[in-house]
Amino acid sequence: MSLDSIDRVAVLGAGNMGHGITEVTAMAGYDVTMRDIKDEFVEDGYESIAWSLEKLEEKELIDESADEVLDRIETTTDLEAAVSDADLVIEAAPENLDLKHDIFSDLEAYCDEETLLATNTSSLPISDIAEAVDTPERVLGLHFFNPPVKMDLVEVIYGEDTSDEAAEAGYEWVESIDKTPIYVRKDVRGFVVNTIVGPFGGEPAFMVSEGEATIREADATMSHERGYPMGPFELADLTGIDVGYHVRKEGGSPIPPITEEKVEAEELGQKTGKGFYDYEDGDGADYQPDDVDDFDWLRVEARMINRAAFLVGEGVATPEEVDTGVQLGLGFPEGICRRGDKIGLDKVLEKLETLYEETGSDRFEPHPYLEELVEEGKTGEDAGEGFYEYDGDDGGLDSYHDLNAELEDGVLRVELDRPSRMNALSGDLLSEIDDLFSSVDTDEVRCAVIEGAGDRAFSAGADISGFSGVEPTDLMDVTPAFETVNDFPRPVVAKVDGYCLGAGLELALACDLRLATERSEFGAPEINLGLIPGGGGTQRLLRVLGETRAKEMVFRGEHIDADRAEDWGLINRSVDREAFDETVDEFVDDLRNGPPIGLEIAKKVMNEGEDASLEAALTMESQGFGLLTSTDDVLEGTMAFAEDREPEFEGE
């Protein structure tokens, strides 16, 4: 049982999750059969896939036509026909254990004994589902997030009897469909993501129920001050208040009174027109930054961090897996383990102990692993170790958290790694960019390439949640990261695919060359927030575009497409997505094989000459030319030209 043995996939269920999983499976090149119990269900699911693929094709988010993907999808209502030749079956039926038992019993009868059997359950234990078969070692959870086409995360979950071989095959298959898997090594209720999100919604509901906060205070603080994509009450209204209610009830967890009241009144959120906010006669979730007050956010985050300690301490997941899960599955601004280390685990423990002593509620009882970390002095970043080791970072290219970097054949490849936030530039990410380009051994680098993770953005701008609570004077200095990239002694290429906006555009402007796919969009939208570009955007746009076009971009705050950006001179090339990598490689090859000293001097003279008088700039150019004539690279270039061969520059 391995990835190599998976060619055909069957998905059981054509609802939102079933047809979404079918779509991403077919997009990855697999033949897939989607099955449901009624023709109308199958037809609706197939039509949803076709509509989605057409939209993806229009936006150039797939590398082939919608029809080519659809050709790999078959549909049926016959379970045996759907699974008899499948190598992997993914069950995506309603969350009913008896129903799932019936399905898995049939699967054992209809499938080959080597077929991998997976469930997409979000709430039922994998072990309970596996009770229906005689071969539970091949049963695992593959928990996708809704909608599967957009959500990158998949939890790969062990049941009590799941074999390592089965889990590894599932993990590798998830990677093969271009999703990010995390292992959930023990079959705990809520798995990883829902274990963490429970206190995010539950604790504020208790605080409001007890009169210690208002709904707007809680949402405004957690969103605008702490950086979460939305407040806990807005999130509950979006997902359905009854959903969280039933999860708590089934799990035997205490239910906040305000949640119970809403369910009894059938005010379940957006789907009923009213929940914690009024969506019919009111303005919905209308909280604003001004609603931030003295809401006790540490009480909420301490509980989430305590749940993370449970997951790590019980061997369910590593800190890296927990943090990947909440960032990709929930859109958290950073991992909850990382946030705990920043706050200080001793402060977290003290908060929990105080609340536990005051209330006697089990939900505040500190997990032994959290206590152990604090007792050992592993309290977080300031101590050098917490969930993560900080003193152990060797400063190498693998020591960063919000970016990925590798140096191979003289090319420093840098990936902004915050896809769940469209690679928004947080303070931490900017610090890592600054550190990388300041500390890397330039003798080993011929050129650098910066791109964004995921398929939506190079970078959609600054992470504005980081502005909360910051003094205006602290934001008046030029962001060092942009200047560091601008001054880097080797050519830097911005590889733009998708949105390049705000601070993302400023980072691209700090690079020397900018290449983009035709679907990319560029803009300086800060004016729409009452701001102006603050990372050099106003000045670099003036120098690149000239006054007329630069002012149009800054004053209007609108996006321009890649073709216009190329016409204006903002980027070097606008390229069809299929030819993009090849075009970038052509540029990179020229830079990598070029004379390092010559390129360094050329960049320095052009950058500094831009702000000098023509006379001073010409003097710098002449000095640079004279300096280069004494280098071995010039001798090599001259000899190679005379001998009609490619030069081999050594940077000497």
XYZ file of C-alpha atoms in Angstrom:
652
model
C 0.000 0.000 0.000
C 1.724 3.163 -1.244
C 1.174 6.233 -3.370
C 2.486 4.348 -6.397
C -0.456 1.957 -6.129
C -3.092 4.733 -6.281
C -4.384 5.402 -9.805
C -8.153 5.459 -9.461
C -10.092 7.158 -6.658
C -13.734 6.839 -5.623
C -15.507 9.562 -3.642
C -18.726 8.583 -1.885
C -20.956 11.622 -1.640
C -21.718 14.437 -4.082
C -22.504 17.186 -1.574
C -20.297 20.200 -0.889
C -17.433 18.131 0.468
C -17.875 15.161 -1.869
C -17.949 17.097 -5.114
C -15.154 19.362 -3.863
C -12.882 16.390 -3.122
C -13.790 14.896 -6.491
C -12.838 18.134 -8.230
C -9.408 18.530 -6.608
C -8.670 14.837 -7.219
C -9.431 15.148 -10.928
C -7.493 18.416 -11.149
C -4.456 16.510 -9.869
C -4.691 14.069 -12.771
C -6.445 11.127 -11.126
C -9.368 9.235 -12.601
C -12.180 9.554 -10.070
C -15.695 8.238 -9.690
C -18.201 10.268 -7.672
C -21.100 8.297 -6.232
C -24.237 9.283 -4.358
C -27.528 7.544 -3.615
C -29.726 9.528 -6.053
C -29.224 10.649 -9.643
C -30.270 14.198 -8.756
C -27.584 14.409 -6.061
C -24.935 13.209 -8.491
C -26.110 15.583 -11.227
C -26.107 18.579 -8.873
C -22.605 17.710 -7.687
C -21.311 17.295 -11.229
C -22.824 20.610 -12.317
C -21.161 22.308 -9.352
C -17.812 20.858 -10.407
C -18.289 21.978 -14.010
C -19.195 25.522 -12.912
C -16.195 25.708 -10.581
C -13.764 24.420 -13.211
C -15.012 26.951 -15.749
C -14.337 29.753 -13.259
C -10.874 28.373 -12.495
C -10.120 28.159 -16.217
C -11.256 31.754 -16.757
C -8.911 32.904 -13.985
C -6.047 30.739 -15.331
C -5.877 28.812 -12.060
C -5.681 25.431 -13.800
C -3.122 24.330 -16.372
C -5.611 22.531 -18.629
C -9.152 23.075 -19.824
C -12.200 22.417 -17.689
C -13.316 19.770 -20.195
C -10.036 17.872 -19.839
C -10.501 17.694 -16.064
C -14.146 16.691 -16.401
C -13.139 13.859 -18.720
C -11.461 12.184 -15.744
C -14.669 12.207 -13.658
C -17.284 9.469 -13.803
C -20.534 9.447 -11.840
C -22.821 6.694 -10.638
C -25.347 5.707 -7.995
C -24.038 2.128 -7.933
C -21.700 1.689 -4.963
C -20.117 -1.532 -6.198
C -19.445 -0.079 -9.638
C -17.901 3.037 -8.068
C -15.422 1.255 -5.804
C -14.682 -2.153 -7.319
C -11.560 -0.967 -9.166
C -10.654 1.955 -6.876
C -7.270 2.109 -5.169
C -8.458 4.771 -2.719
C -12.004 5.329 -1.484
C -12.938 8.535 0.344
C -16.271 8.454 2.137
C -17.953 11.861 2.402
C -21.431 10.868 3.587
C -23.461 12.637 6.326
C -22.138 12.457 9.900
C -24.139 9.433 10.972
C -22.186 6.514 12.456
C -24.739 3.849 11.491
C -24.722 5.103 7.909
C -20.940 5.044 7.783
C -20.893 1.530 9.228
C -23.187 0.377 6.428
C -20.951 1.978 3.817
C -17.710 0.554 5.178
C -19.200 -2.913 5.513
C -20.066 -2.786 1.822
C -16.623 -1.440 0.968
C -14.957 -4.443 2.521
C -17.125 -6.682 0.352
C -16.707 -4.745 -2.890
C -13.094 -3.514 -2.729
C -9.783 -5.237 -3.234
C -8.084 -6.036 0.082
C -5.310 -3.539 -0.742
C -7.692 -0.625 -1.299
C -7.104 2.287 1.050
C -10.320 3.228 2.866
C -10.633 6.810 4.080
C -13.333 8.895 5.722
C -13.748 12.653 5.516
C -15.549 12.788 8.864
C -15.061 15.959 10.842
C -16.534 14.807 14.137
C -16.739 10.996 14.433
C -13.803 8.931 15.719
C -11.970 7.058 12.968
C -11.755 4.031 15.249
C -15.539 3.896 15.605
C -16.001 3.955 11.848
C -13.336 1.270 11.369
C -15.270 -1.116 13.637
C -17.364 -2.037 10.606
C -14.477 -3.781 8.810
C -12.212 -6.726 9.505
C -9.175 -4.805 8.244
C -9.134 -1.588 10.329
C -5.416 -1.159 9.644
C -6.260 0.258 6.200
C -8.861 2.741 7.462
C -7.800 6.351 8.088
C -9.212 9.833 8.146
C -8.604 12.313 5.337
C -10.314 15.403 6.688
C -10.616 18.099 4.020
C -11.788 21.609 4.829
C -14.637 23.421 3.138
C -14.416 24.295 0.297
C -11.776 21.709 -0.713
C -10.860 23.570 -3.904
C -9.753 26.633 -1.925
C -8.663 25.178 1.405
C -5.128 23.821 1.396
C -5.175 21.708 4.560
C -5.980 18.009 4.955
C -5.738 16.244 8.315
C -4.403 12.681 7.931
C -5.820 10.885 10.959
C -4.861 7.604 12.562
C -7.511 5.353 14.052
C -6.464 3.038 16.856
C -5.511 0.322 14.353
C -4.428 2.381 11.334
C -1.084 1.161 10.028
C 1.826 3.496 9.377
C 1.834 2.203 5.816
C -1.774 3.304 5.267
C -1.249 6.705 6.903
C 1.914 7.350 4.883
C 0.158 6.408 1.645
C -2.669 8.806 2.501
C -0.203 11.558 3.403
C 1.717 11.160 0.143
C -1.523 11.112 -1.856
C -2.622 14.392 -0.258
C 0.705 15.917 -1.292
C 0.202 14.580 -4.818
C -3.041 16.577 -5.188
C -1.168 19.728 -4.163
C -2.656 19.999 -0.682
C -0.828 20.306 2.626
C -1.257 17.304 4.947
C -0.647 17.155 8.678
C -0.602 13.957 10.711
C -3.079 13.489 13.551
C -1.444 10.535 15.261
C -4.158 9.782 17.807
C -7.878 9.608 17.274
C -8.886 12.495 19.529
C -12.244 14.239 19.236
C -11.908 17.355 17.105
C -8.590 16.174 15.644
C -6.164 19.150 15.542
C -7.974 22.137 14.071
C -11.305 21.768 15.842
C -9.531 21.062 19.130
C -7.975 24.519 18.932
C -10.962 26.427 17.553
C -13.300 25.197 20.324
C -12.034 27.642 22.988
C -11.828 30.436 20.387
C -15.606 30.403 20.106
C -16.540 28.907 23.446
C -14.657 31.071 25.910
C -15.897 34.440 24.597
C -19.441 33.017 24.727
C -18.956 32.160 28.401
C -17.544 35.633 29.055
C -20.530 37.335 27.400
C -22.939 35.004 29.211
C -21.329 35.975 32.516
C -21.571 39.703 31.756
C -17.803 40.157 31.525
C -17.792 41.331 27.915
C -19.998 42.278 24.977
C -20.201 40.500 21.654
C -18.754 43.473 19.791
C -15.882 43.896 22.259
C -14.947 40.255 21.852
C -15.121 40.258 18.059
C -13.347 43.591 17.649
C -10.539 42.639 20.013
C -9.895 39.193 18.573
C -10.076 40.447 14.984
C -8.666 43.961 14.996
C -6.250 43.697 17.926
C -5.198 40.043 17.865
C -5.313 39.589 14.097
C -7.755 36.696 13.646
C -9.621 36.735 10.319
C -12.946 37.318 12.086
C -14.305 37.505 15.599
C -15.592 34.380 17.380
C -19.263 35.428 17.243
C -19.080 36.396 13.584
C -17.483 33.001 12.910
C -20.258 31.206 14.817
C -22.896 33.036 12.785
C -21.112 32.069 9.573
C -20.745 28.358 10.355
C -24.032 28.001 12.240
C -24.432 28.353 15.993
C -26.157 24.975 16.108
C -23.066 23.277 14.651
C -20.859 24.269 17.572
C -23.691 23.515 19.967
C -24.077 19.918 18.779
C -20.313 19.333 18.726
C -20.106 20.409 22.365
C -23.150 18.395 23.333
C -21.898 15.218 21.657
C -18.478 15.671 23.215
C -19.857 16.244 26.701
C -18.371 19.746 26.871
C -20.108 22.564 28.785
C -22.279 24.778 26.604
C -22.246 28.561 27.133
C -25.695 29.828 28.155
C -25.830 32.386 25.345
C -25.216 29.623 22.801
C -27.993 27.504 24.276
C -30.346 30.472 24.207
C -29.682 31.113 20.528
C -30.263 27.475 19.582
C -33.524 27.310 21.569
C -34.699 30.493 19.851
C -33.659 29.034 16.465
C -31.475 32.088 15.875
C -28.642 30.113 14.308
C -26.706 32.761 12.402
C -26.641 33.851 8.786
C -28.666 30.859 7.583
C -31.671 31.933 9.691
C -31.168 35.669 9.254
C -30.313 36.238 12.881
C -27.792 34.910 15.362
C -25.389 36.876 17.494
C -25.896 39.605 14.879
C -29.015 40.550 12.923
C -28.668 39.938 9.184
C -32.261 40.714 8.166
C -33.180 43.933 9.938
C -29.692 44.899 11.104
C -26.245 45.390 9.591
C -24.858 41.960 10.412
C -21.426 41.683 12.009
C -20.856 45.436 12.144
C -18.212 45.643 14.864
C -15.434 48.174 14.293
C -11.912 48.803 15.627
C -13.430 51.406 17.950
C -15.263 48.568 19.723
C -11.964 47.233 21.080
C -12.010 47.735 24.845
C -10.543 45.826 27.761
C -11.689 42.396 26.574
C -9.536 39.707 28.209
C -8.035 38.141 25.080
C -5.415 36.270 27.122
C -8.163 34.218 28.728
C -9.195 32.997 25.275
C -5.713 32.445 23.894
C -4.524 30.745 27.086
C -7.196 28.121 26.623
C -6.248 27.593 22.974
C -2.582 27.322 23.910
C -3.507 24.844 26.638
C -5.309 22.716 24.035
C -2.190 22.893 21.871
C -0.188 21.651 24.861
C -2.623 18.733 25.095
C -2.111 17.856 21.421
C 1.666 18.061 21.641
C 1.997 16.511 25.079
C -0.218 13.543 24.222
C 1.645 12.863 20.982
C -1.290 13.776 18.758
C 0.655 16.291 16.672
C 3.899 18.254 16.688
C 3.941 22.022 17.274
C 4.676 22.480 13.570
C 1.635 20.401 12.636
C -0.613 22.232 15.080
C 0.507 25.599 13.754
C 0.189 24.565 10.119
C -3.289 23.296 10.907
C -4.620 26.504 12.457
C -3.005 28.734 9.851
C -4.249 26.807 6.828
C -7.468 25.440 8.313
C -8.598 28.523 10.231
C -6.639 31.384 8.671
C -4.989 32.271 11.986
C -2.353 35.000 11.585
C 0.291 32.735 13.121
C 0.491 29.332 14.744
C -1.014 29.034 18.227
C 2.145 27.358 19.564
C 4.240 30.169 18.120
C 1.890 32.726 19.662
C 2.137 30.982 23.033
C 5.914 31.205 22.872
C 5.666 34.919 22.098
C 3.275 35.646 24.953
C 5.328 33.550 27.356
C 4.146 30.131 28.517
C 4.657 31.170 32.129
C 2.104 33.964 31.640
C -0.263 31.522 29.971
C 0.094 29.042 32.831
C -0.407 31.757 35.450
C -3.606 32.871 33.703
C -4.994 29.336 33.608
C -4.075 28.613 37.231
C -5.772 31.803 38.384
C -8.958 31.036 36.450
C -8.951 27.409 37.591
C -8.618 28.474 41.206
C -11.335 31.129 40.883
C -13.893 29.026 39.002
C -13.014 25.375 39.608
C -13.948 24.746 35.959
C -12.129 21.869 34.290
C -11.759 23.869 31.102
C -9.071 25.977 32.790
C -7.079 23.086 34.236
C -3.531 23.378 32.861
C -2.316 20.400 30.884
C 0.696 18.628 32.459
C 2.808 19.269 29.357
C 2.351 23.030 29.721
C 3.296 22.769 33.395
C 6.323 20.680 32.481
C 7.570 23.220 29.944
C 7.316 26.061 32.439
C 8.930 24.048 35.244
C 11.882 23.352 32.953
C 12.222 27.042 32.137
C 11.003 26.549 28.571
C 8.700 29.537 28.608
C 9.033 30.697 25.017
C 11.030 32.996 22.787
C 12.590 35.082 25.555
C 13.842 31.921 27.283
C 15.185 30.454 24.053
C 12.819 27.492 24.120
C 9.135 26.763 24.533
C 7.073 24.711 22.125
C 9.947 25.490 19.757
C 13.691 25.875 20.218
C 15.000 29.341 19.475
C 18.578 29.222 20.746
C 18.987 26.156 18.580
C 18.354 28.059 15.370
C 21.656 28.026 13.508
C 20.810 30.953 11.305
C 20.649 28.621 8.312
C 18.180 28.877 5.476
C 15.851 26.432 7.219
C 15.590 28.473 10.406
C 12.738 30.714 9.254
C 9.058 30.240 9.942
C 7.158 32.523 7.567
C 9.398 32.072 4.552
C 11.157 29.203 2.841
C 14.630 29.656 1.438
C 17.062 27.438 -0.397
C 20.344 28.103 -2.151
C 21.178 25.876 -5.067
C 23.566 26.422 -7.986
C 24.023 30.036 -6.964
C 20.288 30.844 -6.962
C 18.718 31.928 -3.673
C 15.060 30.962 -3.966
C 12.789 32.639 -1.426
C 9.117 31.793 -0.900
C 6.815 33.964 1.203
C 5.003 31.242 3.128
C 1.708 32.627 4.426
C -0.708 31.299 1.800
C -3.679 31.338 4.179
C -3.218 35.131 4.412
C -2.353 35.529 0.713
C 1.259 35.999 1.849
C 0.444 39.243 3.639
C 3.615 40.836 4.994
C 3.509 40.647 8.773
C 6.135 42.178 11.009
C 7.637 38.729 11.567
C 7.830 37.976 7.850
C 9.428 41.344 7.091
C 11.971 40.710 9.844
C 12.806 37.332 8.333
C 13.229 38.841 4.857
C 15.534 41.462 6.342
C 17.523 38.856 8.262
C 17.874 36.511 5.285
C 19.089 39.113 2.819
C 21.357 40.653 5.462
C 22.994 37.425 6.609
C 23.208 35.093 3.617
C 26.716 34.503 2.280
C 26.677 36.572 -0.899
C 29.818 34.828 -2.151
C 27.606 31.771 -2.682
C 24.787 33.719 -4.377
C 24.598 34.756 -8.016
C 20.998 35.963 -7.954
C 17.808 35.678 -5.897
C 14.170 34.958 -6.749
C 11.239 35.885 -4.494
C 7.783 34.368 -4.986
C 4.638 33.726 -2.957
C 3.355 30.378 -1.716
C 0.030 29.108 -2.993
C -1.653 30.021 -6.251
C -3.406 33.258 -5.336
C -0.830 35.926 -4.602
C 2.771 37.061 -4.613
C 1.667 39.139 -1.633
C -1.695 40.849 -1.199
C -0.204 43.559 1.012
C 0.646 44.267 4.626
C -0.972 42.316 7.430
C -2.909 45.324 8.748
C -3.832 43.463 11.923
C -0.256 44.145 12.959
C -0.987 47.883 13.090
C -3.300 47.533 16.107
C -1.831 49.036 19.221
C 1.246 50.352 17.410
C 2.255 53.944 18.025
C 2.268 56.070 14.825
C 5.867 57.109 15.476
C 6.892 53.435 15.386
C 5.680 53.223 11.782
C 7.530 56.285 10.502
C 10.841 54.569 9.798
C 11.394 53.035 6.361
C 10.817 49.285 6.587
C 14.322 47.747 6.657
C 13.304 44.653 4.658
C 12.543 46.625 1.501
C 15.802 48.541 1.700
C 17.747 45.365 2.398
C 16.343 43.717 -0.723
C 16.936 46.881 -2.744
C 20.566 47.066 -1.572
C 21.315 43.342 -1.878
C 24.512 43.107 -3.953
C 23.081 40.483 -6.299
C 20.179 40.825 -8.768
C 16.789 40.007 -7.245
C 13.833 38.836 -9.324
C 10.216 39.133 -8.206
C 8.261 36.154 -9.559
C 4.658 37.367 -9.438
C 1.692 35.062 -9.935
C -1.578 36.528 -8.692
C -2.128 39.589 -6.522
C 0.768 41.971 -5.944
C -0.732 44.754 -3.866
C 0.265 47.336 -1.298
C 3.302 46.221 0.637
C 3.564 43.242 -1.727
C 4.010 45.677 -4.607
C 6.564 47.602 -2.557
C 8.553 44.407 -2.050
C 8.401 43.703 -5.783
C 9.530 47.280 -6.491
C 12.531 46.724 -4.215
C 13.551 43.865 -6.511
C 15.546 44.552 -9.676
C 13.386 42.656 -12.144
C 9.691 41.811 -12.066
C 8.162 38.974 -14.072
C 4.457 38.171 -13.872
C 1.769 35.902 -15.208
C -0.923 37.493 -17.331
C -3.519 36.901 -14.612
C -1.580 38.951 -12.049
C -2.871 42.232 -10.666
C -0.929 45.170 -9.274
C -2.048 48.031 -7.084
C -1.329 50.487 -4.303
C -4.694 50.417 -2.497
C -3.522 52.086 0.713
C -5.415 55.288 -0.114
C -8.675 53.345 0.262
C -7.780 52.899 3.940
C -6.901 56.556 4.325
C -3.200 55.679 4.138
C -0.344 56.030 1.676
C 2.287 53.426 0.774
C 4.734 53.267 3.658
C 7.495 50.988 2.393
C 8.960 53.160 -0.346
C 6.042 52.740 -2.739
C 5.438 56.405 -3.507
C 9.087 57.059 -4.359
C 9.871 53.844 -6.230
C 6.687 54.137 -8.283
C 7.733 57.683 -9.258
C 11.117 56.433 -10.400
C 9.765 53.423 -12.255
C 6.598 54.884 -13.818
C 7.099 58.618 -13.815
C 4.892 61.156 -12.065
C 1.705 60.778 -14.114
C 1.239 57.042 -13.810
C 2.652 56.782 -10.292
C 0.157 59.336 -9.031
C -2.663 57.558 -10.820
C -1.829 54.307 -9.016
C -1.440 55.931 -5.599
C -4.307 58.449 -5.825
C -6.920 56.095 -7.290
C -5.899 52.949 -5.424
C -7.127 50.739 -8.267
C -5.655 47.515 -9.620
C -4.032 47.269 -13.032
C -3.589 44.028 -14.927
C -0.279 42.537 -15.982
C -0.535 43.661 -19.598
C -0.962 47.281 -18.551
C 1.793 46.868 -15.961
C 4.135 45.701 -18.735
C 3.038 48.506 -21.040
C 3.703 51.051 -18.292
C 7.094 49.566 -17.477
C 6.136 48.397 -13.992
C 7.147 44.812 -14.853
C 9.601 43.352 -17.322
C 7.344 40.685 -18.778
C 3.702 39.611 -18.707
C 3.695 35.916 -19.581
C 1.131 33.186 -20.129
C 1.008 30.991 -17.043
C 2.076 27.876 -18.950
C 5.264 29.612 -20.129
C 5.923 31.444 -16.871
C 8.440 29.107 -15.231
C 10.370 28.779 -18.466
C 10.571 32.558 -18.850
C 11.713 33.021 -15.257
C 14.335 30.304 -15.729
C 15.691 32.099 -18.805
C 16.185 35.305 -16.803
C 17.662 33.416 -13.849
C 20.090 31.502 -16.076
C 21.389 34.761 -17.544
C 21.851 36.254 -14.074
C 23.374 33.114 -12.558
C 25.880 32.771 -15.394
C 26.668 36.472 -15.562
C 29.716 38.134 -13.977
C 28.965 38.538 -10.242
C 31.168 41.579 -9.739
C 29.954 43.217 -12.922
C 26.322 42.733 -11.949
C 26.994 44.015 -8.443
C 28.681 47.160 -9.737
C 25.980 47.704 -12.360
C 23.240 47.455 -9.727
C 25.052 49.776 -7.340
C 25.773 52.403 -9.991
C 22.212 52.349 -11.330
C 20.584 52.471 -7.892
C 22.774 55.250 -6.549
C 22.979 57.145 -9.826
C 19.216 57.489 -9.884
C 19.322 60.069 -7.085
C 22.514 61.820 -8.179
C 23.116 64.547 -10.694
C 23.956 63.358 -14.199
C 27.557 64.454 -13.735
C 27.906 62.525 -10.469
C 26.170 59.488 -11.931
C 28.478 59.452 -14.941
C 31.457 59.671 -12.612
C 30.203 56.652 -10.663
C 29.743 54.769 -13.905
C 33.268 55.570 -15.068
C 34.732 54.524 -11.738
C 32.812 51.271 -11.871
C 33.962 50.603 -15.411
C 37.581 51.258 -14.461
C 37.355 49.007 -11.410
C 35.957 46.127 -13.457
C 38.741 46.230 -16.057
C 41.135 44.787 -13.482
C 39.014 41.738 -12.657
C 39.583 38.162 -13.814
C 35.965 38.082 -14.975
C 36.647 40.724 -17.629
C 39.635 38.725 -18.839
C 37.503 35.578 -18.964
C 34.721 37.389 -20.803
C 37.153 38.802 -23.375
C 38.788 35.407 -23.975
C 35.435 33.644 -24.252
C 34.285 36.183 -26.829
C 37.449 35.692 -28.859
C 37.140 31.889 -28.634
C 33.401 31.935 -29.433
C 32.360 30.106 -26.281
C 30.243 30.791 -23.213
C 32.221 32.546 -20.440
C 32.601 30.939 -17.037
C 32.662 33.801 -14.583
C 34.040 33.136 -11.101
C 33.446 36.507 -9.472
C 37.142 37.358 -9.255
